[in-house]
């Protein structure tokens, strides 16, 4: 199969799994990308998949309107291939003949030769007539759109707009291995310009994305990819040198690695309830050169009787499971998969995690509650309710550089300061 055709075949398979079978974009791409040896083909596959998911709210109604009969339940692969075709013509503006030929050929390669003519006709019509104008709010399910508009009336249009655009590439320089300015010079030698940000001591920002393989010293752990908002966790928690730290929800390990890069003398226990995610934690810590400093364990943080040794922690990072509504620009499939019913369960799980981990904190210790959500139920309201039922907890204010004041914490909205949406609240236990 010609490589251009294989990219379209894989794009259709990834999109079919994500759109019609509830699979995550990240895991589907992780499985599909290694099948393409050429990095340019891998970049194209990613670009098509992201653009198709971001534009689906415009492409799908137009396609359905142009079809003579509605596609049946077994037509998932056809619809997915058509979405991939629309993304190439519209968002990616690929030369029409190449995009059309390869996508029509992909219909044959997908075992649908009888639909190659239909794919050709529909994509030619898309090319001629185009799609309705973009309305980034239209990509969000109405229940989420309404909650965000109610919580952030002035900022909601900017939230929707930022969530429809790819973010910059934020790097975290491993200060245990190289000074940031020295790494910036290495990037420059490789032809990559990077900016610093006054809020972030270890960060460099590249406005044009590059594959990690193009980053000097990536494999040796000189640098990792981590959004600026996520890098602020280390500043907000700021454990004392050599402190005993619990990272209660650690996978894939980005924040644990950052804490240890800053202070290899920390005594850090990284927990995650999902054992399948622990190899990623270990890989990330190993690449950063800090794996032997950490203890990594599969365990449920809400059930300390099963794993806790009885010694309290000086500092706890609770980077809780959440709706991920602050990172839609990096994971557009969140808008497909999130259900209103999930939210109540997440809010309950977060409350249980707060109560259970609070009991493990020493008097005078700090717990940092963090989410990549922008919904008050998971953030300001969650922390207010915790403070109301926990007499020995008080909030310690975070500075403005963490975003808008939101109850006892701070909220950055997606795209603000070029970063992901994130919430942080710093909680201190009475002595
Ligand atoms: C937002 S992610 C953490 C990201 C991580 N801190 C980082 O910076 O790379 C939330 C994690 O919480 C884990 N989790 C959910 N419930 C948990 C529980 N009860 N105990 C421990 N981990 C849990 C999930 O498996 C998921 O990996």
Short mmCIF file of C-alpha atoms and ligand atoms in Angstrom, two decimals:
data_model
loop_
_atom_site.label_atom_id
_atom_site.label_comp_id
_atom_site.label_asym_id
_atom_site.label_seq_id
_atom_site.Cartn_x
_atom_site.Cartn_y
_atom_site.Cartn_z
CA UNK A 1 0.00 0.00 0.00
CA UNK A 2 1.37 3.47 -0.85
CA UNK A 3 2.36 5.36 2.35
CA UNK A 4 -0.12 8.19 1.63
CA UNK A 5 -2.94 5.65 1.43
CA UNK A 6 -1.81 3.88 4.59
CA UNK A 7 -1.93 7.19 6.52
CA UNK A 8 -5.59 7.64 5.46
CA UNK A 9 -6.44 4.03 6.30
CA UNK A 10 -4.94 4.41 9.77
CA UNK A 11 -6.65 7.79 10.24
CA UNK A 12 -10.01 6.19 9.44
CA UNK A 13 -9.34 3.31 11.83
CA UNK A 14 -8.26 5.62 14.65
CA UNK A 15 -11.25 7.93 14.13
CA UNK A 16 -13.70 5.04 13.89
CA UNK A 17 -12.45 3.65 17.22
CA UNK A 18 -12.58 7.07 18.91
CA UNK A 19 -15.85 8.38 17.47
CA UNK A 20 -17.87 5.16 17.31
CA UNK A 21 -16.35 2.85 19.90
CA UNK A 22 -15.53 5.18 22.80
CA UNK A 23 -11.76 4.66 22.60
CA UNK A 24 -9.28 7.35 23.63
CA UNK A 25 -7.43 9.26 20.92
CA UNK A 26 -4.19 9.04 22.85
CA UNK A 27 -4.20 5.24 23.11
CA UNK A 28 -5.39 4.70 19.52
CA UNK A 29 -2.66 6.97 18.17
CA UNK A 30 -0.08 5.28 20.38
CA UNK A 31 -0.98 1.98 18.72
CA UNK A 32 -1.21 3.32 15.14
CA UNK A 33 1.80 5.68 14.91
CA UNK A 34 4.54 3.00 15.18
CA UNK A 35 3.14 1.41 12.01
CA UNK A 36 4.40 4.37 9.96
CA UNK A 37 8.21 4.42 9.61
CA UNK A 38 8.44 7.93 8.13
CA UNK A 39 8.11 10.74 10.72
CA UNK A 40 6.32 12.93 8.13
CA UNK A 41 3.62 10.29 7.74
CA UNK A 42 3.28 10.06 11.51
CA UNK A 43 2.90 13.84 11.75
CA UNK A 44 0.25 13.74 9.00
CA UNK A 45 -1.71 10.99 10.74
CA UNK A 46 -1.77 12.99 13.97
CA UNK A 47 -2.73 16.17 12.16
CA UNK A 48 -5.62 14.47 10.33
CA UNK A 49 -6.95 12.79 13.49
CA UNK A 50 -6.86 15.99 15.58
CA UNK A 51 -8.32 18.16 12.80
CA UNK A 52 -11.12 15.66 12.10
CA UNK A 53 -12.13 15.53 15.77
CA UNK A 54 -11.94 19.30 16.15
CA UNK A 55 -14.00 19.86 12.99
CA UNK A 56 -16.40 16.96 13.35
CA UNK A 57 -19.25 19.17 14.58
CA UNK A 58 -19.15 20.94 11.19
CA UNK A 59 -18.23 18.04 8.90
CA UNK A 60 -20.67 15.41 10.07
CA UNK A 61 -23.95 17.36 9.62
CA UNK A 62 -22.81 18.51 6.16
CA UNK A 63 -21.92 14.95 5.10
CA UNK A 64 -25.21 13.56 6.38
CA UNK A 65 -27.07 16.29 4.48
CA UNK A 66 -25.31 15.34 1.24
CA UNK A 67 -25.93 11.59 1.58
CA UNK A 68 -29.02 10.25 -0.11
CA UNK A 69 -29.73 7.84 2.72
CA UNK A 70 -28.45 8.06 6.28
CA UNK A 71 -25.40 5.86 6.94
CA UNK A 72 -26.29 2.62 8.75
CA UNK A 73 -24.91 1.46 12.09
CA UNK A 74 -22.19 -0.59 10.35
CA UNK A 75 -20.95 2.41 8.35
CA UNK A 76 -18.60 3.69 11.08
CA UNK A 77 -15.43 3.16 8.99
CA UNK A 78 -17.00 5.01 6.03
CA UNK A 79 -17.97 8.01 8.16
CA UNK A 80 -14.56 8.03 9.81
CA UNK A 81 -12.80 8.02 6.42
CA UNK A 82 -15.04 10.87 5.25
CA UNK A 83 -14.19 12.88 8.38
CA UNK A 84 -10.52 12.31 7.64
CA UNK A 85 -11.12 13.52 4.05
CA UNK A 86 -12.97 16.66 5.19
CA UNK A 87 -10.20 17.52 7.65
CA UNK A 88 -7.60 17.31 4.88
CA UNK A 89 -9.56 19.59 2.57
CA UNK A 90 -10.79 22.09 5.18
CA UNK A 91 -8.63 22.45 8.30
CA UNK A 92 -5.35 21.18 6.82
CA UNK A 93 -5.85 22.69 3.34
CA UNK A 94 -3.91 19.84 1.68
CA UNK A 95 -3.70 19.91 -2.12
CA UNK A 96 -7.12 18.58 -3.13
CA UNK A 97 -5.96 16.06 -5.73
CA UNK A 98 -3.56 14.32 -3.32
CA UNK A 99 -6.05 14.31 -0.45
CA UNK A 100 -8.87 13.02 -2.66
CA UNK A 101 -6.89 10.34 -4.47
CA UNK A 102 -5.35 8.90 -1.32
CA UNK A 103 -8.64 8.96 0.62
CA UNK A 104 -10.61 7.31 -2.20
CA UNK A 105 -7.88 4.68 -2.52
CA UNK A 106 -8.09 4.15 1.26
CA UNK A 107 -11.78 3.20 0.87
CA UNK A 108 -10.62 0.30 -1.31
CA UNK A 109 -7.84 -0.64 1.11
CA UNK A 110 -10.39 -0.68 3.93
CA UNK A 111 -12.34 -3.36 2.03
CA UNK A 112 -14.98 -0.92 0.80
CA UNK A 113 -14.34 -0.74 -2.98
CA UNK A 114 -18.10 -0.38 -3.55
CA UNK A 115 -17.99 2.93 -1.61
CA UNK A 116 -14.96 4.47 -3.34
CA UNK A 117 -17.26 6.32 -5.75
CA UNK A 118 -19.37 7.66 -2.90
CA UNK A 119 -16.28 8.89 -1.02
CA UNK A 120 -15.06 10.59 -4.18
CA UNK A 121 -18.43 12.26 -4.83
CA UNK A 122 -18.90 13.48 -1.25
CA UNK A 123 -15.39 14.87 -0.92
CA UNK A 124 -15.65 16.64 -4.26
CA UNK A 125 -18.86 18.21 -3.04
CA UNK A 126 -17.12 19.24 0.20
CA UNK A 127 -14.37 20.80 -1.89
CA UNK A 128 -16.91 22.73 -3.99
CA UNK A 129 -19.35 23.82 -1.31
CA UNK A 130 -17.22 23.98 1.84
CA UNK A 131 -18.61 23.81 5.37
CA UNK A 132 -20.55 26.13 7.67
CA UNK A 133 -18.33 28.75 9.37
CA UNK A 134 -16.49 27.61 12.49
CA UNK A 135 -18.19 28.24 15.83
CA UNK A 136 -15.84 26.78 18.47
CA UNK A 137 -18.63 26.62 21.07
CA UNK A 138 -20.51 24.29 18.69
CA UNK A 139 -17.91 21.58 19.29
CA UNK A 140 -18.98 21.29 22.96
CA UNK A 141 -21.94 19.20 24.13
CA UNK A 142 -24.69 21.57 25.26
CA UNK A 143 -24.62 20.53 28.94
CA UNK A 144 -20.91 21.34 29.20
CA UNK A 145 -21.19 24.52 27.15
CA UNK A 146 -23.91 25.78 29.48
CA UNK A 147 -21.95 24.99 32.63
CA UNK A 148 -18.88 26.80 31.32
CA UNK A 149 -20.89 29.80 30.16
CA UNK A 150 -22.53 29.98 33.61
CA UNK A 151 -19.22 29.62 35.49
CA UNK A 152 -17.15 31.95 33.27
CA UNK A 153 -19.59 34.23 31.45
CA UNK A 154 -17.00 36.80 30.38
CA UNK A 155 -14.32 34.28 29.43
CA UNK A 156 -16.43 31.47 27.90
CA UNK A 157 -15.99 32.54 24.24
CA UNK A 158 -12.20 32.66 24.71
CA UNK A 159 -12.29 29.25 26.47
CA UNK A 160 -14.10 27.70 23.49
CA UNK A 161 -11.81 29.41 20.98
CA UNK A 162 -8.59 28.36 22.77
CA UNK A 163 -9.85 24.79 23.15
CA UNK A 164 -10.22 24.53 19.36
CA UNK A 165 -6.56 25.41 18.68
CA UNK A 166 -3.48 23.26 19.27
CA UNK A 167 -1.43 24.59 22.19
CA UNK A 168 2.28 25.48 22.02
CA UNK A 169 4.84 22.84 22.90
CA UNK A 170 5.98 23.39 26.49
CA UNK A 171 9.19 21.72 27.57
CA UNK A 172 10.39 21.07 31.11
CA UNK A 173 14.16 21.25 31.29
CA UNK A 174 15.63 18.72 33.73
CA UNK A 175 17.58 21.04 36.01
CA UNK A 176 19.29 18.02 37.56
CA UNK A 177 21.02 17.46 34.21
CA UNK A 178 21.33 20.78 32.37
CA UNK A 179 20.77 24.49 32.97
CA UNK A 180 17.79 25.91 31.08
CA UNK A 181 19.90 28.44 29.17
CA UNK A 182 22.33 25.71 28.11
CA UNK A 183 19.45 23.63 26.83
CA UNK A 184 18.03 26.63 25.01
CA UNK A 185 21.40 26.98 23.26
CA UNK A 186 21.20 23.29 22.25
CA UNK A 187 17.76 23.95 20.78
CA UNK A 188 19.06 26.95 18.89
CA UNK A 189 21.88 24.85 17.41
CA UNK A 190 19.17 22.46 16.21
CA UNK A 191 17.35 25.40 14.57
CA UNK A 192 14.58 25.61 17.18
CA UNK A 193 13.73 28.95 18.81
CA UNK A 194 12.31 28.79 22.34
CA UNK A 195 10.89 31.36 24.78
CA UNK A 196 11.06 31.46 28.57
CA UNK A 197 8.15 32.46 30.81
CA UNK A 198 8.70 34.56 33.94
CA UNK A 199 6.29 32.33 35.92
CA UNK A 200 8.12 29.09 35.16
CA UNK A 201 11.69 28.42 36.24
CA UNK A 202 12.20 25.21 34.24
CA UNK A 203 10.09 25.83 31.14
CA UNK A 204 10.81 26.58 27.51
CA UNK A 205 8.06 27.22 25.01
CA UNK A 206 8.19 26.36 21.32
CA UNK A 207 5.44 27.90 19.24
CA UNK A 208 5.83 25.41 16.40
CA UNK A 209 5.35 21.80 17.48
CA UNK A 210 8.13 19.34 16.71
CA UNK A 211 8.26 15.58 17.24
CA UNK A 212 10.09 14.71 20.47
CA UNK A 213 12.70 12.87 18.40
CA UNK A 214 13.79 16.29 17.09
CA UNK A 215 14.51 17.57 20.63
CA UNK A 216 18.22 17.30 21.48
CA UNK A 217 18.84 14.94 24.39
CA UNK A 218 15.20 13.89 24.73
CA UNK A 219 16.06 10.21 25.11
CA UNK A 220 18.71 11.03 27.71
CA UNK A 221 16.11 12.89 29.77
CA UNK A 222 17.46 16.42 29.38
CA UNK A 223 13.94 17.56 28.70
CA UNK A 224 10.33 16.40 28.90
CA UNK A 225 7.09 17.63 27.33
CA UNK A 226 4.80 19.14 29.99
CA UNK A 227 2.37 22.03 29.79
CA UNK A 228 3.25 25.21 31.69
CA UNK A 229 0.23 24.86 33.98
CA UNK A 230 1.29 21.37 35.02
CA UNK A 231 4.81 22.65 35.72
CA UNK A 232 3.40 25.08 38.28
CA UNK A 233 2.47 22.17 40.58
CA UNK A 234 6.07 21.97 41.80
CA UNK A 235 6.01 25.68 42.75
CA UNK A 236 2.61 25.47 44.40
CA UNK A 237 3.54 22.45 46.52
CA UNK A 238 7.15 23.62 47.15
CA UNK A 239 8.13 20.78 49.51
CA UNK A 240 10.98 21.40 51.96
CA UNK A 241 14.34 19.87 50.91
CA UNK A 242 14.35 16.14 51.63
CA UNK A 243 10.64 16.11 52.54
CA UNK A 244 8.53 12.95 52.60
CA UNK A 245 6.09 13.44 49.74
CA UNK A 246 3.03 11.50 48.55
CA UNK A 247 1.99 11.85 44.91
CA UNK A 248 -1.42 10.23 45.38
CA UNK A 249 -2.50 10.11 41.70
CA UNK A 250 0.81 9.93 39.92
CA UNK A 251 0.41 8.40 36.45
CA UNK A 252 1.95 9.13 33.97
CA UNK A 253 4.41 10.68 36.40
CA UNK A 254 5.12 14.13 34.94
CA UNK A 255 4.71 16.04 38.20
CA UNK A 256 6.53 13.40 40.27
CA UNK A 257 9.48 13.58 37.87
CA UNK A 258 9.54 17.38 38.11
CA UNK A 259 9.54 17.32 41.92
CA UNK A 260 12.42 14.85 41.96
CA UNK A 261 14.41 16.70 39.28
CA UNK A 262 14.23 19.74 41.57
CA UNK A 263 15.18 17.85 44.71
CA UNK A 264 16.56 14.30 44.33
CA UNK A 265 16.69 14.04 48.15
CA UNK A 266 12.88 13.95 48.39
CA UNK A 267 11.45 10.73 49.74
CA UNK A 268 8.64 10.35 47.20
CA UNK A 269 5.93 7.71 47.04
CA UNK A 270 4.12 7.72 43.69
CA UNK A 271 0.77 5.90 43.76
CA UNK A 272 -1.72 5.19 41.07
CA UNK A 273 -4.78 2.99 41.27
CA UNK A 274 -4.35 1.81 37.67
CA UNK A 275 -1.50 -0.72 37.43
CA UNK A 276 -1.52 -0.49 33.62
CA UNK A 277 -0.39 3.13 33.92
CA UNK A 278 2.58 2.42 36.18
CA UNK A 279 5.06 1.40 33.44
CA UNK A 280 4.62 4.91 32.02
CA UNK A 281 5.43 6.39 35.43
CA UNK A 282 8.55 4.24 35.68
CA UNK A 283 9.63 5.08 32.11
CA UNK A 284 9.22 8.80 32.73
CA UNK A 285 11.08 8.71 36.04
CA UNK A 286 13.82 6.55 34.52
CA UNK A 287 14.30 8.89 31.57
CA UNK A 288 14.59 11.81 34.01
CA UNK A 289 17.20 9.80 35.96
CA UNK A 290 15.19 9.80 39.21
CA UNK A 291 13.52 6.37 39.25
CA UNK A 292 15.72 5.01 42.02
CA UNK A 293 14.71 8.01 44.18
CA UNK A 294 11.02 7.17 44.07
CA UNK A 295 8.86 4.36 45.28
CA UNK A 296 6.21 3.58 42.65
CA UNK A 297 3.18 1.57 43.68
CA UNK A 298 -0.21 0.48 42.34
CA UNK A 299 -2.67 1.32 45.11
CA UNK A 300 -5.92 3.10 45.80
CA UNK A 301 -5.14 6.31 47.63
CA UNK A 302 -8.57 6.20 49.31
CA UNK A 303 -7.68 2.88 51.01
CA UNK A 304 -4.50 3.64 52.98
CA UNK A 305 -5.05 0.60 55.21
CA UNK A 306 -3.82 -1.45 52.24
CA UNK A 307 -0.57 0.41 51.56
CA UNK A 308 0.33 3.09 54.13
CA UNK A 309 3.24 2.44 56.52
CA UNK A 310 1.79 4.75 59.18
CA UNK A 311 4.36 7.57 58.83
CA UNK A 312 2.76 10.87 57.90
CA UNK A 313 3.75 12.89 54.83
CA UNK A 314 5.16 16.43 54.90
CA UNK A 315 3.58 17.27 51.56
CA UNK A 316 0.90 15.65 49.40
CA UNK A 317 0.15 16.24 45.75
CA UNK A 318 -3.44 15.31 44.91
CA UNK A 319 -3.67 15.72 41.13
CA UNK A 320 -7.16 14.28 41.05
CA UNK A 321 -9.00 12.46 38.25
CA UNK A 322 -11.33 15.04 36.69
CA UNK A 323 -13.40 16.02 33.65
CA UNK A 324 -10.22 17.28 31.90
CA UNK A 325 -12.25 20.20 30.51
CA UNK A 326 -9.12 22.39 30.72
CA UNK A 327 -7.11 20.30 28.25
CA UNK A 328 -9.55 19.84 25.37
CA UNK A 329 -7.06 21.49 23.00
CA UNK A 330 -4.70 18.55 23.61
CA UNK A 331 -7.39 15.86 23.87
CA UNK A 332 -10.31 16.85 21.63
CA UNK A 333 -11.96 13.45 22.20
CA UNK A 334 -12.87 14.60 25.74
CA UNK A 335 -15.82 16.41 24.16
CA UNK A 336 -17.03 13.13 22.69
CA UNK A 337 -16.60 10.91 25.69
CA UNK A 338 -17.57 13.05 28.69
CA UNK A 339 -21.12 12.41 29.96
CA UNK A 340 -23.07 14.61 32.36
CA UNK A 341 -23.58 11.58 34.63
CA UNK A 342 -19.79 11.10 34.94
CA UNK A 343 -19.43 14.45 36.64
CA UNK A 344 -21.21 13.56 39.89
CA UNK A 345 -19.08 10.40 40.19
CA UNK A 346 -15.88 12.38 39.62
CA UNK A 347 -16.85 14.98 42.21
CA UNK A 348 -17.50 12.21 44.74
CA UNK A 349 -14.22 10.47 43.96
CA UNK A 350 -12.32 13.76 44.38
CA UNK A 351 -13.98 14.35 47.78
CA UNK A 352 -13.06 10.84 48.93
CA UNK A 353 -9.46 11.36 47.78
CA UNK A 354 -9.26 14.67 49.65
CA UNK A 355 -10.58 13.17 52.90
CA UNK A 356 -8.46 10.02 52.72
CA UNK A 357 -5.15 11.71 51.88
CA UNK A 358 -5.70 14.54 54.38
CA UNK A 359 -5.54 11.96 57.16
CA UNK A 360 -1.98 11.04 56.02
CA UNK A 361 -0.62 14.60 56.20
CA UNK A 362 1.43 15.68 59.21
CA UNK A 363 0.31 18.69 61.26
CA UNK A 364 1.78 21.76 59.56
CA UNK A 365 2.05 19.89 56.26
CA UNK A 366 0.75 21.04 52.84
CA UNK A 367 -1.65 19.30 50.47
CA UNK A 368 -1.92 20.64 46.95
CA UNK A 369 -5.26 19.86 45.30
CA UNK A 370 -5.02 20.13 41.51
CA UNK A 371 -7.23 19.36 38.52
CA UNK A 372 -7.11 20.06 34.80
CA UNK A 373 -10.82 20.94 34.99
CA UNK A 374 -12.46 24.33 34.59
CA UNK A 375 -15.74 23.37 36.29
CA UNK A 376 -16.38 24.91 39.74
CA UNK A 377 -17.95 21.67 41.06
CA UNK A 378 -14.56 19.97 40.78
CA UNK A 379 -12.55 22.98 41.88
CA UNK A 380 -13.60 25.97 44.00
CA UNK A 381 -16.81 24.30 45.22
CA UNK A 382 -15.02 21.03 45.93
CA UNK A 383 -12.40 22.78 48.05
CA UNK A 384 -14.95 25.00 49.82
CA UNK A 385 -16.92 21.90 50.84
CA UNK A 386 -13.72 20.23 52.05
CA UNK A 387 -12.74 23.25 54.14
CA UNK A 388 -16.24 23.40 55.63
CA UNK A 389 -16.08 19.77 56.85
CA UNK A 390 -12.39 19.74 57.85
CA UNK A 391 -11.70 21.91 60.89
CA UNK A 392 -7.90 21.48 60.82
CA UNK A 393 -7.59 22.58 57.16
CA UNK A 394 -7.04 26.12 55.96
CA UNK A 395 -6.30 27.47 52.52
CA UNK A 396 -3.01 29.24 51.84
CA UNK A 397 -3.42 31.78 49.06
CA UNK A 398 -1.60 31.23 45.77
CA UNK A 399 -0.27 34.27 43.89
CA UNK A 400 -1.91 35.78 40.83
CA UNK A 401 0.49 33.99 38.50
CA UNK A 402 -1.65 30.87 39.01
CA UNK A 403 -4.69 32.48 37.39
CA UNK A 404 -8.08 33.85 38.45
CA UNK A 405 -9.06 33.78 42.13
CA UNK A 406 -11.56 30.90 42.41
CA UNK A 407 -12.81 30.25 45.94
CA UNK A 408 -9.84 29.16 48.04
CA UNK A 409 -7.75 28.37 44.96
CA UNK A 410 -6.73 29.73 41.58
CA UNK A 411 -8.01 28.83 38.14
CA UNK A 412 -6.23 29.28 34.85
CA UNK A 413 -8.52 28.97 31.85
CA UNK A 414 -7.41 27.22 28.63
CA UNK A 415 -5.11 29.34 26.50
CA UNK A 416 -4.44 31.96 29.19
CA UNK A 417 -0.68 32.64 29.33
CA UNK A 418 -0.44 30.06 26.51
CA UNK A 419 -1.16 27.30 29.03
CA UNK A 420 -3.76 24.60 29.67
CA UNK A 421 -6.72 25.13 31.96
CA UNK A 422 -5.79 24.13 35.51
CA UNK A 423 -6.98 24.62 39.09
CA UNK A 424 -4.76 24.66 42.17
CA UNK A 425 -5.62 25.00 45.86
CA UNK A 426 -2.95 24.88 48.57
CA UNK A 427 -4.21 23.54 51.90
CA UNK A 428 -2.29 23.59 55.18
CA UNK A 429 -2.99 21.35 58.17
CA UNK A 430 -3.11 23.03 61.57
CA UNK A 431 -0.02 22.40 63.80
C1 LIG B 1 -4.78 13.67 36.33
S1 LIG B 1 -4.08 12.08 36.36
C2 LIG B 1 -2.58 12.38 37.22
C3 LIG B 1 -1.48 13.01 36.38
C4 LIG B 1 -0.12 12.96 37.04
N1 LIG B 1 -0.13 13.58 38.34
C5 LIG B 1 0.98 13.61 36.22
O1 LIG B 1 1.34 14.75 36.44
O2 LIG B 1 1.51 12.96 35.30
C6 LIG B 1 -5.07 11.28 37.56
C7 LIG B 1 -4.62 9.87 37.92
O3 LIG B 1 -5.34 9.49 39.09
C8 LIG B 1 -5.43 8.08 39.11
N2 LIG B 1 -6.41 7.73 40.14
C9 LIG B 1 -7.76 7.81 40.07
N3 LIG B 1 -8.31 7.41 41.25
C10 LIG B 1 -7.30 7.06 42.07
C11 LIG B 1 -7.21 6.54 43.39
N4 LIG B 1 -8.32 6.32 44.10
N5 LIG B 1 -6.00 6.29 43.92
C12 LIG B 1 -4.86 6.51 43.20
N6 LIG B 1 -4.88 6.99 41.93
C13 LIG B 1 -6.07 7.26 41.37
C14 LIG B 1 -5.80 7.77 37.67
O4 LIG B 1 -5.49 6.41 37.37
C15 LIG B 1 -4.94 8.78 36.90
O5 LIG B 1 -3.74 8.18 36.48
#
